[in-house]
């Protein structure tokens, strides 16, 4: 029996039509990327000659046969640049990051997160009632938070003329945010372009891993207890498929509120029957308030220590910070006073 | 050969939708922007930047564009009637700004609207107004319409008063208003200047009703703290009221984004999802400072407590101290005689 390497089906010459890279043009000086090549597609042929005038040669039977065969030749081929595929319905295994699902974390629960003092200060004054403010009710989870949470559907757009993957899209149930991951080499927009909850994402294959870079995310949250994440953050993701399992790793770098990156991973299992639920969200006044009132604790949440006290955890540990991410921190925990004895 | 015409017809039919999208002015690629189930419609990507130009043109919706450069943002609306410009940048940049506007329309600049009287918002009035021409509008038709030559410049009357105080003799508003709202109709849509003070005493929001685009001036500046120009009629109370008024005017399409787009005085193109974050920030810092004021703390004590520390990391410590001082002074000084008060829509 001949062993077939899983990637043996990757063959060169499988791409029926290669856009002329010379037509790719920078949109903005200083951008590292290039404009998409899928819109003004140049025709091309397998022998490397330009076929820009092919439509003028209708009398050439030889040419016609060649052209008719090209799309068929493409049918049996896999694109050389797609090392794997992530399309499908994926069920969240929910083996990690329990705190980011369901009822979520406690107030004042920051251990293991590389936050700075500014993030902590903000979260101590944050009120869960903020979610009742009409402008907050229908915010979807941002790109760096949503994968913690939910099963996901991933699909792709394919350019019918080249069979190139133009973009991947993801959709999760909570508020149905649709993400787009552009695969066509387009640049990230300049700084003052609109920011969105899901940001502007571009992807590239690094071997079998899909590596996605996301910028232009609206200011949002690192955790649902008031820890903020700024609009300057950059999200790098790795999609790693192993058979019917998908590992999705997110690396959040936020120069405003983090001193080190937050790295989160989750595993998903292929579940072709999974249906993303509809999530209609209507904005309603749930709590009558004076105009312009935005709930917060100006002097800090009086219950901020409740979590540490309830679980008898050292106050220094639940305060978070980069040191609390590392195993060495455990050795210091015996030396710090429990929260009950911590100074108010 | 029966297959050849059919075949090439099919290829062309397949190719045409892509080609048609590529030809839309200012829309190099917008395929895939509207996606199932209900992804909001987002603005197309920016136009290619001209060699050596400091400006980026961001299409917003329809005939509206945000021109963003080293100074205040400019909103341009183009159409069959001509060109409407909201804010005109600093005086020295008018030629460069005009070059960008001419990429969008060759037609005359028919209206200039100013959101406030700052030099980086009105400086280009002189340079841009000479090339425009009034076509008249309702009862405001000035004498000598055809030969008028200069572009009518609209702003709140406080803008004119302040420019006169500062000794300006040209580039002044030619049509001012002193009530809650001033309306015109241009390029097929209602255009309203809505009095929204706070940065100064003479700020206006400019709402393009059919385009569903609002120029916010310095009532919303997401790349920096608000500037409360207390000596020019600004105040924290009016600023917050105007920011909430702006939120009342914006309506998101889906996922708390899209829908009404907002061109800020400075910073990124936005929708309500961005403005609420900014409103929350201003409210939080105001509430903290006010609690300290109510306890009788001095400005030095309030600044030492650093009530803006969670946002200073985003902007700067220095800017935070200045903003806190402005809030403190605004809360403790007696209001100016002409300080604005306005009703906030529910
Ligand atoms: Zn300004």
XYZ file of C-alpha atoms and ligand atoms in Angstrom:
691
model
C 0.000 0.000 0.000
C 1.352 3.316 -0.965
C 1.368 5.878 1.774
C -0.124 9.098 0.581
C 1.230 12.175 2.179
C -1.702 14.368 3.141
C -0.231 17.167 1.103
C 0.664 15.094 -1.922
C -2.418 16.417 -3.648
C -0.809 19.810 -3.675
C 0.458 20.134 -7.200
C 1.929 23.014 -9.010
C 0.234 24.213 -12.153
C -3.173 23.696 -10.676
C -4.085 27.336 -10.986
C -5.800 27.944 -14.280
C -5.247 31.627 -14.353
C -2.679 33.703 -12.527
C -3.350 37.413 -12.244
C -0.472 39.545 -13.446
C 1.280 40.753 -10.320
C 2.364 43.859 -12.174
C -1.236 45.072 -12.132
C -1.317 44.993 -8.353
C -0.968 48.599 -7.320
C -0.397 50.256 -3.997
C -3.445 52.236 -2.935
C -1.657 54.449 -0.462
C 2.071 55.158 -0.303
C 3.488 53.550 2.759
C 1.013 50.712 2.756
C 2.791 47.427 2.710
C -0.007 45.629 0.952
C -1.369 45.904 -2.531
C -4.736 46.376 -4.086
C -6.829 43.293 -4.712
C -6.118 41.467 -7.890
C -9.480 39.805 -8.273
C -11.501 42.701 -9.627
C -9.676 43.695 -12.841
C -8.669 40.146 -13.685
C -6.328 39.828 -16.601
C -6.877 36.755 -18.703
C -3.934 34.440 -18.921
C -3.039 31.081 -20.352
C -1.177 28.018 -19.276
C 1.670 28.562 -21.706
C 2.497 31.829 -20.066
C 1.505 34.042 -22.960
C -0.973 36.809 -22.593
C -4.424 35.935 -23.770
C -5.757 39.444 -23.475
C -6.947 39.240 -27.042
C -8.572 35.877 -26.745
C -12.049 37.177 -27.296
C -11.023 38.434 -30.721
C -9.976 35.000 -31.973
C -13.274 33.222 -32.118
C -12.360 31.502 -35.353
C -9.496 29.575 -33.836
C -10.824 26.118 -33.046
C -7.558 25.171 -31.389
C -7.788 28.126 -29.102
C -11.415 27.429 -28.332
C -10.654 23.888 -27.258
C -7.855 25.137 -25.066
C -10.103 27.667 -23.397
C -12.940 25.191 -22.939
C -10.590 22.784 -21.286
C -9.114 25.255 -18.839
C -12.049 25.400 -16.452
C -12.289 21.603 -16.509
C -8.597 21.305 -15.752
C -9.214 23.409 -12.703
C -11.935 21.166 -11.339
C -9.653 18.391 -10.188
C -6.995 20.660 -8.798
C -6.560 22.100 -5.363
C -5.231 25.613 -5.039
C -1.521 25.529 -4.379
C -1.705 28.350 -1.847
C -4.334 26.808 0.397
C -2.501 24.369 2.571
C -5.591 23.302 4.449
C -9.142 24.516 4.749
C -11.123 25.777 7.696
C -14.570 25.922 6.114
C -17.442 24.278 7.968
C -19.563 24.324 11.085
C -17.385 23.991 14.158
C -18.608 23.138 17.619
C -16.812 24.783 20.519
C -15.335 22.135 22.835
C -15.388 24.563 25.763
C -12.371 23.002 27.445
C -10.648 26.323 28.100
C -11.408 29.827 29.320
C -14.488 28.968 31.319
C -14.501 32.522 32.621
C -15.275 33.981 29.244
C -18.508 32.021 28.752
C -21.915 31.816 30.335
C -22.318 34.055 33.343
C -18.733 35.174 32.833
C -16.123 36.244 35.348
C -16.618 37.771 38.750
C -16.199 41.450 39.404
C -12.550 42.025 40.265
C -11.307 38.735 38.781
C -8.162 39.541 36.829
C -5.621 36.851 37.744
C -3.547 35.552 34.854
C -4.182 38.596 32.687
C -1.261 40.918 31.783
C -3.211 44.110 32.437
C -1.713 47.404 33.537
C -2.856 49.705 36.302
C -4.988 51.798 33.973
C -7.040 48.761 32.938
C -7.474 47.772 36.594
C -8.501 51.315 37.575
C -11.119 51.324 34.818
C -12.524 47.905 35.718
C -12.786 48.809 39.416
C -15.119 51.651 38.444
C -17.081 49.744 35.801
C -20.707 48.888 36.458
C -22.487 45.910 34.874
C -25.472 48.235 34.468
C -23.596 49.709 31.517
C -25.085 46.884 29.433
C -28.555 48.304 30.007
C -27.643 51.608 28.341
C -29.354 51.502 24.935
C -26.139 52.081 22.975
C -24.544 49.072 24.647
C -27.320 46.529 24.281
C -26.603 45.175 20.791
C -22.804 45.304 20.733
C -21.507 41.953 19.445
C -18.449 40.294 20.891
C -15.412 41.756 19.125
C -13.074 39.658 17.003
C -10.683 39.055 19.872
C -13.404 37.872 22.273
C -16.059 36.055 20.225
C -14.102 32.830 19.618
C -13.942 32.261 23.386
C -17.560 31.820 23.426
C -19.419 30.189 20.733
C -19.563 27.557 18.068
C -18.806 29.049 14.703
C -19.626 28.745 11.032
C -16.798 29.465 8.606
C -17.299 29.844 4.866
C -15.379 31.300 1.986
C -15.816 33.450 -1.080
C -14.147 32.113 -4.199
C -13.473 34.124 -7.316
C -15.215 32.085 -10.025
C -12.709 33.153 -12.671
C -9.576 32.114 -10.823
C -10.832 29.764 -8.100
C -8.795 31.854 -5.700
C -10.115 32.235 -2.158
C -10.975 35.922 -1.863
C -12.107 35.846 1.750
C -13.115 33.686 4.678
C -16.054 34.673 6.850
C -17.008 33.637 10.352
C -20.307 33.927 12.175
C -21.157 33.128 15.786
C -24.579 32.994 17.406
C -24.266 35.818 19.940
C -25.510 38.864 18.012
C -24.511 37.199 14.708
C -21.396 39.262 13.974
C -19.948 38.377 10.582
C -16.214 38.646 10.224
C -14.385 38.928 6.924
C -10.809 37.732 6.538
C -9.475 39.004 3.248
C -7.185 36.524 1.489
C -6.520 38.531 -1.672
C -3.546 40.531 -0.498
C -5.356 43.813 -0.026
C -3.756 46.280 2.382
C -5.073 47.317 5.755
C -6.670 50.751 5.441
C -5.027 53.913 6.784
C -5.575 55.017 10.357
C -8.741 57.072 10.060
C -10.836 54.451 8.257
C -13.950 53.252 10.091
C -13.243 50.838 12.917
C -15.646 47.941 13.493
C -16.209 45.436 16.293
C -14.705 42.696 14.159
C -11.948 44.878 12.724
C -10.193 44.612 9.382
C -8.616 41.191 8.890
C -6.192 39.807 6.352
C -4.986 36.223 6.196
C -2.081 34.276 4.758
C -1.080 30.650 4.863
C 2.042 29.772 6.801
C 2.413 26.101 5.989
C -0.763 24.490 7.301
C -1.607 27.395 9.580
C -3.831 30.246 8.535
C -2.364 33.386 10.100
C -4.779 36.313 10.404
C -3.907 39.893 11.314
C -6.670 42.218 12.508
C -6.544 45.975 13.039
C -9.197 48.739 13.133
C -11.247 47.193 15.942
C -13.533 49.504 17.890
C -12.600 50.007 21.539
C -14.088 47.081 23.451
C -13.231 44.751 26.330
C -10.735 42.075 27.285
C -13.156 40.500 29.704
C -16.801 41.060 30.622
C -16.020 42.627 33.967
C -14.897 46.017 32.746
C -11.340 45.299 31.609
C -10.966 47.535 28.551
C -9.230 46.889 25.245
C -8.283 49.894 23.106
C -8.816 50.568 19.406
C -5.042 50.524 18.902
C -4.862 46.784 19.645
C -3.635 44.340 17.023
C -4.980 40.795 16.978
C -2.992 37.932 15.457
C -4.757 34.598 15.073
C -3.650 31.120 14.090
C -6.135 28.619 12.686
C -4.670 25.125 12.890
C -6.685 22.221 11.530
C -5.915 18.691 12.641
C -8.362 16.351 10.945
C -11.798 17.183 12.287
C -10.399 19.415 14.998
C -9.651 23.096 14.679
C -7.429 24.968 17.116
C -7.953 28.702 17.088
C -5.284 30.758 18.837
C -5.659 34.495 19.468
C -2.834 36.813 20.445
C -3.963 40.281 21.565
C -1.384 43.048 21.715
C -2.746 46.262 23.207
C -0.135 48.922 23.946
C -2.711 50.895 25.934
C -3.993 48.363 28.472
C -1.630 45.357 28.342
C 2.021 44.983 29.314
C 2.328 41.630 27.527
C 0.169 39.886 24.923
C -2.887 37.912 25.973
C -2.803 34.512 24.305
C -5.954 32.401 24.230
C -6.587 29.074 22.505
C -9.747 27.063 21.964
C -10.538 23.784 20.258
C -13.446 23.137 17.954
C -14.811 19.895 16.482
C -16.307 19.667 13.014
C -20.078 19.484 13.355
C -21.718 19.723 9.919
C -25.226 19.752 11.396
C -24.634 22.809 13.552
C -26.975 25.685 12.832
C -26.031 29.183 13.928
C -29.056 30.584 15.704
C -30.548 33.876 14.654
C -29.926 36.616 17.158
C -32.252 39.522 16.553
C -31.381 42.332 18.952
C -33.669 45.270 19.530
C -32.558 48.337 21.441
C -34.959 49.253 24.210
C -34.947 51.557 27.199
C -34.767 49.024 30.033
C -34.011 51.398 32.882
C -35.386 54.949 32.991
C -32.512 57.330 33.617
C -31.844 61.042 33.464
C -30.622 62.044 30.006
C -26.928 61.387 29.560
C -26.462 59.248 32.669
C -23.930 56.450 32.207
C -23.672 54.104 35.196
C -20.303 53.653 36.900
C -18.770 53.603 40.387
C -16.914 56.906 40.622
C -15.065 55.802 43.764
C -14.724 52.162 42.814
C -17.071 49.217 43.188
C -17.587 48.595 46.937
C -17.814 44.852 46.236
C -14.537 44.702 44.336
C -12.975 42.382 46.974
C -15.886 39.981 47.167
C -14.424 37.535 44.657
C -11.086 37.260 46.447
C -12.811 36.867 49.802
C -15.283 34.268 48.625
C -12.557 32.035 47.227
C -9.948 32.969 49.867
C -7.537 34.119 47.193
C -4.658 36.521 47.791
C -5.635 40.049 46.812
C -2.380 40.510 44.883
C -3.193 37.479 42.737
C -6.690 38.478 41.709
C -5.392 41.937 40.821
C -3.783 40.416 37.746
C -0.752 41.737 35.931
C 1.795 39.931 33.814
C 3.498 38.290 36.805
C 0.323 36.377 37.638
C 0.469 34.567 34.277
C 3.569 32.596 35.164
C 4.005 29.510 37.377
C 6.663 31.278 39.432
C 3.942 33.470 40.859
C 2.522 30.514 42.798
C 5.648 30.471 44.942
C 4.942 34.036 46.035
C 1.305 33.407 46.873
C 2.074 31.918 50.257
C 3.763 35.137 51.255
C 0.921 37.505 50.557
C -1.909 38.109 52.931
C -5.339 36.750 52.019
C -7.894 39.329 51.059
C -9.674 39.181 54.417
C -6.559 40.554 56.029
C -5.650 42.873 53.200
C -5.816 46.563 53.954
C -8.923 48.350 52.874
C -18.800 26.303 -33.741
C -22.214 26.484 -32.146
C -20.507 26.540 -28.758
C -18.258 29.510 -29.282
C -20.757 32.369 -29.068
C -22.512 30.727 -26.195
C -19.243 30.148 -24.411
C -17.901 33.654 -24.766
C -21.260 35.110 -23.870
C -21.214 33.132 -20.669
C -17.706 34.252 -19.814
C -18.648 37.875 -20.392
C -21.801 37.512 -18.318
C -19.737 36.115 -15.485
C -17.155 38.838 -15.758
C -19.502 41.801 -16.043
C -20.662 42.071 -12.438
C -17.065 42.251 -11.294
C -16.188 44.784 -13.965
C -19.189 46.924 -13.094
C -18.191 47.030 -9.450
C -14.650 47.968 -10.331
C -15.877 50.961 -12.320
C -17.795 52.641 -9.509
C -16.042 55.908 -8.745
C -14.289 55.779 -5.426
C -15.100 52.145 -4.951
C -12.091 50.096 -6.013
C -13.619 47.017 -4.409
C -16.746 46.758 -2.396
C -17.779 43.224 -3.196
C -18.280 41.191 -0.081
C -19.151 44.217 2.014
C -22.779 43.208 2.391
C -22.857 39.724 3.722
C -25.445 37.407 5.155
C -27.115 37.438 7.527
C -27.231 41.170 8.166
C -23.745 42.598 8.140
C -24.000 46.398 8.095
C -23.022 48.288 4.976
C -19.581 49.743 5.555
C -17.904 52.585 3.667
C -15.767 51.679 0.664
C -11.980 51.794 1.025
C -10.140 55.118 0.725
C -9.082 56.561 -2.603
C -5.462 56.250 -3.726
C -3.373 59.012 -2.179
C -1.926 61.609 -4.544
C 1.839 61.699 -4.739
C 3.137 63.917 -1.953
C -0.332 64.720 -0.609
C -0.896 64.681 3.158
C -4.601 63.933 2.632
C -6.514 60.681 2.506
C -9.993 60.744 0.970
C -12.374 58.340 2.697
C -15.649 57.745 0.828
C -18.424 57.767 3.403
C -21.704 57.155 1.596
C -23.079 58.249 -1.779
C -21.623 61.638 -2.656
C -20.059 62.285 0.737
C -16.358 62.045 1.516
C -14.157 62.671 4.530
C -10.874 64.359 3.632
C -8.443 63.672 6.433
C -5.058 65.310 6.650
C -2.683 66.782 9.186
C -5.346 69.093 10.594
C -9.113 69.117 11.089
C -11.224 66.729 9.013
C -13.226 68.102 6.094
C -16.569 66.684 4.943
C -17.325 67.168 1.253
C -20.679 66.509 -0.378
C -20.746 66.468 -4.189
C -23.622 66.241 -6.650
C -25.349 67.871 -9.598
C -25.825 71.148 -7.705
C -22.128 71.470 -7.025
C -19.945 71.041 -3.971
C -20.689 71.608 -0.287
C -17.718 71.764 2.098
C -17.938 71.436 5.888
C -14.865 73.094 7.460
C -11.960 74.266 5.384
C -8.749 73.434 7.222
C -5.952 75.890 7.999
C -5.408 78.895 5.700
C -2.133 77.613 4.310
C -3.644 74.291 3.211
C -6.466 75.627 1.038
C -4.720 74.949 -2.281
C -3.923 71.372 -1.321
C -7.448 70.837 -0.057
C -8.913 72.230 -3.260
C -6.780 69.822 -5.272
C -8.373 66.942 -3.348
C -11.894 68.356 -3.740
C -11.331 68.609 -7.481
C -10.727 64.861 -7.588
C -14.328 64.432 -6.454
C -16.091 67.073 -8.548
C -15.263 69.767 -11.094
C -18.373 71.742 -10.153
C -18.399 75.030 -8.202
C -18.192 75.083 -4.443
C -21.678 76.385 -3.616
C -21.624 76.249 0.174
C -19.086 76.368 2.969
C -20.275 75.377 6.447
C -18.168 75.912 9.574
C -18.621 73.785 12.704
C -16.636 76.248 14.860
C -14.372 79.305 14.603
C -10.995 77.622 15.198
C -8.254 78.501 12.729
C -7.951 74.876 11.626
C -11.661 74.776 10.764
C -12.214 78.180 9.100
C -8.730 79.006 7.795
C -9.493 77.857 4.267
C -12.715 79.857 3.978
C -10.933 82.634 2.083
C -9.109 80.334 -0.283
C -12.150 78.225 -1.118
C -14.914 80.827 -1.203
C -13.531 82.820 -4.106
C -13.926 79.912 -6.461
C -17.518 79.181 -5.608
C -20.744 80.782 -6.625
C -24.049 81.171 -4.854
C -27.095 79.707 -6.519
C -29.470 81.072 -3.957
C -31.626 79.134 -1.602
C -35.153 79.945 -0.567
C -35.447 83.288 1.110
C -31.761 83.719 1.606
C -31.068 84.553 -2.008
C -28.586 87.427 -1.900
C -28.512 90.280 -4.387
C -26.677 89.744 -7.633
C -26.864 85.978 -7.582
C -25.099 85.372 -10.847
C -22.297 87.790 -10.247
C -21.966 87.249 -6.526
C -18.702 85.417 -6.933
C -18.119 84.281 -3.387
C -19.438 81.147 -1.799
C -21.955 81.652 1.011
C -20.451 80.560 4.297
C -22.814 79.285 6.985
C -22.108 79.059 10.700
C -23.571 79.852 14.076
C -23.439 83.582 14.802
C -20.951 82.971 17.615
C -18.453 81.920 14.940
C -18.809 85.297 13.254
C -18.614 87.204 16.560
C -15.447 85.406 17.529
C -13.742 85.889 14.185
C -14.590 89.599 14.312
C -13.203 89.788 17.859
C -10.022 88.210 16.597
C -9.773 90.893 13.919
C -10.667 88.852 10.869
C -11.749 90.906 7.865
C -12.278 88.113 5.353
C -13.429 84.513 5.389
C -16.275 85.494 7.711
C -19.579 83.647 7.676
C -22.041 85.306 5.307
C -25.129 83.513 6.624
C -25.407 82.988 10.367
C -28.087 81.583 12.640
C -28.855 82.000 16.334
C -31.685 79.501 16.830
C -31.519 75.741 17.376
C -31.183 74.759 13.733
C -30.519 76.199 10.276
C -31.664 74.227 7.231
C -30.793 74.311 3.539
C -31.494 71.865 0.724
C -28.604 70.946 -1.548
C -27.663 68.129 -3.909
C -31.009 66.480 -3.389
C -30.993 66.344 0.370
C -31.771 68.364 3.492
C -28.688 69.786 5.170
C -29.027 71.038 8.743
C -26.680 72.993 10.950
C -27.655 71.974 14.475
C -26.503 74.153 17.351
C -24.395 71.939 19.628
C -22.084 74.013 21.826
C -19.555 72.775 24.361
C -16.159 72.962 22.716
C -16.935 76.660 22.221
C -20.156 78.633 22.384
C -20.670 78.402 18.633
C -20.379 74.743 17.611
C -22.638 73.177 15.012
C -23.251 69.630 13.948
C -23.915 69.366 10.211
C -26.379 66.656 9.278
C -26.839 65.419 5.702
C -30.191 63.783 6.113
C -30.480 61.608 3.007
C -26.831 60.585 2.999
C -27.224 59.876 6.736
C -23.875 61.449 7.499
C -23.081 63.965 10.250
C -20.035 66.214 10.606
C -19.533 66.568 14.350
C -16.808 69.221 14.449
C -14.934 69.279 17.736
C -17.909 67.955 19.686
C -16.465 64.540 18.893
C -12.698 64.043 18.451
C -11.823 60.385 19.058
C -8.065 60.831 18.640
C -7.849 63.234 21.614
C -9.627 64.492 24.712
C -12.294 67.153 24.194
C -11.002 70.705 24.195
C -13.251 72.804 26.414
C -12.418 76.358 25.338
C -13.906 77.973 28.440
C -12.887 81.491 27.383
C -14.807 81.002 24.134
C -18.042 79.789 25.648
C -17.233 76.102 26.035
C -18.392 74.102 29.046
C -18.501 70.489 30.180
C -22.263 70.554 30.682
C -22.937 71.790 27.160
C -20.307 69.430 25.747
C -21.938 66.365 27.289
C -25.378 67.535 26.205
C -24.148 67.960 22.636
C -22.407 64.588 22.621
C -25.629 62.936 23.774
C -27.521 64.952 21.180
C -25.174 63.498 18.559
C -25.922 59.990 19.855
C -29.643 60.739 19.636
C -29.181 61.710 15.969
C -27.182 58.616 15.006
C -28.939 55.322 14.349
C -26.885 52.154 13.892
C -27.854 49.644 11.217
C -26.933 46.331 12.853
C -24.564 45.114 15.569
C -24.433 48.671 16.955
C -22.501 49.863 13.930
C -23.058 51.159 10.409
C -26.154 53.283 9.772
C -25.406 56.936 10.449
C -21.751 57.737 9.808
C -20.023 60.564 11.650
C -17.063 62.617 10.472
C -15.320 63.844 13.615
C -13.502 67.149 13.896
C -10.307 65.149 14.291
C -9.709 61.407 14.124
C -11.269 58.357 12.541
C -14.504 58.023 10.595
C -17.079 56.733 13.074
C -20.562 55.498 13.800
C -22.587 55.391 16.997
C -20.533 52.464 18.273
C -17.508 54.770 18.525
C -19.320 57.830 19.831
C -20.880 55.968 22.739
C -17.403 54.905 23.881
C -16.255 58.519 23.743
C -19.409 59.735 25.503
C -18.858 57.125 28.207
C -15.279 58.345 28.673
C -16.258 62.015 28.977
C -19.099 61.108 31.336
C -16.928 58.897 33.570
C -14.219 61.540 33.930
C -16.804 64.261 34.511
C -18.556 62.177 37.164
C -15.292 61.459 38.998
C -14.196 65.100 38.933
C -17.624 66.259 40.034
C -17.602 63.862 43.014
C -14.261 65.345 44.065
C -15.498 68.899 43.555
C -18.520 68.102 45.701
C -16.144 67.012 48.475
C -14.422 70.364 48.313
C -11.155 69.161 46.789
C -8.854 71.706 45.171
C -7.800 71.436 41.530
C -4.347 70.297 42.640
C -5.872 67.558 44.794
C -8.148 66.444 41.970
C -5.282 66.313 39.471
C -3.146 64.395 41.970
C -5.922 61.781 42.216
C -5.675 61.376 38.426
C -9.334 60.739 37.633
C -8.498 60.357 33.919
C -5.730 57.797 34.402
C -7.520 54.984 32.563
C -7.681 57.172 29.432
C -4.368 59.029 29.813
C -2.705 55.825 28.589
C -4.695 56.275 25.395
C -3.987 59.987 24.906
C -1.421 61.466 27.305
C -0.934 62.392 30.940
C -0.454 66.020 30.003
C -3.665 66.095 27.967
C -5.504 64.349 30.799
C -4.359 66.932 33.346
C -5.504 69.704 31.024
C -8.905 68.102 30.419
C -9.419 67.512 34.150
C -8.534 71.151 34.826
C -11.028 72.282 32.186
C -13.785 70.145 33.720
C -12.919 71.377 37.203
C -12.962 75.015 36.143
C -16.142 74.555 34.141
C -17.877 73.012 37.167
C -16.694 75.631 39.630
C -16.644 78.927 37.744
C -19.824 80.968 37.403
C -21.310 80.378 33.953
C -20.718 82.974 31.276
C -23.668 85.216 30.631
C -24.222 83.762 27.179
C -23.435 80.172 28.079
C -25.539 77.803 26.106
C -28.156 75.567 27.532
C -30.003 73.178 25.342
C -32.560 70.480 25.534
C -31.386 66.958 24.908
C -33.856 64.819 22.974
C -35.000 61.741 24.839
Zn -10.603 71.229 15.790
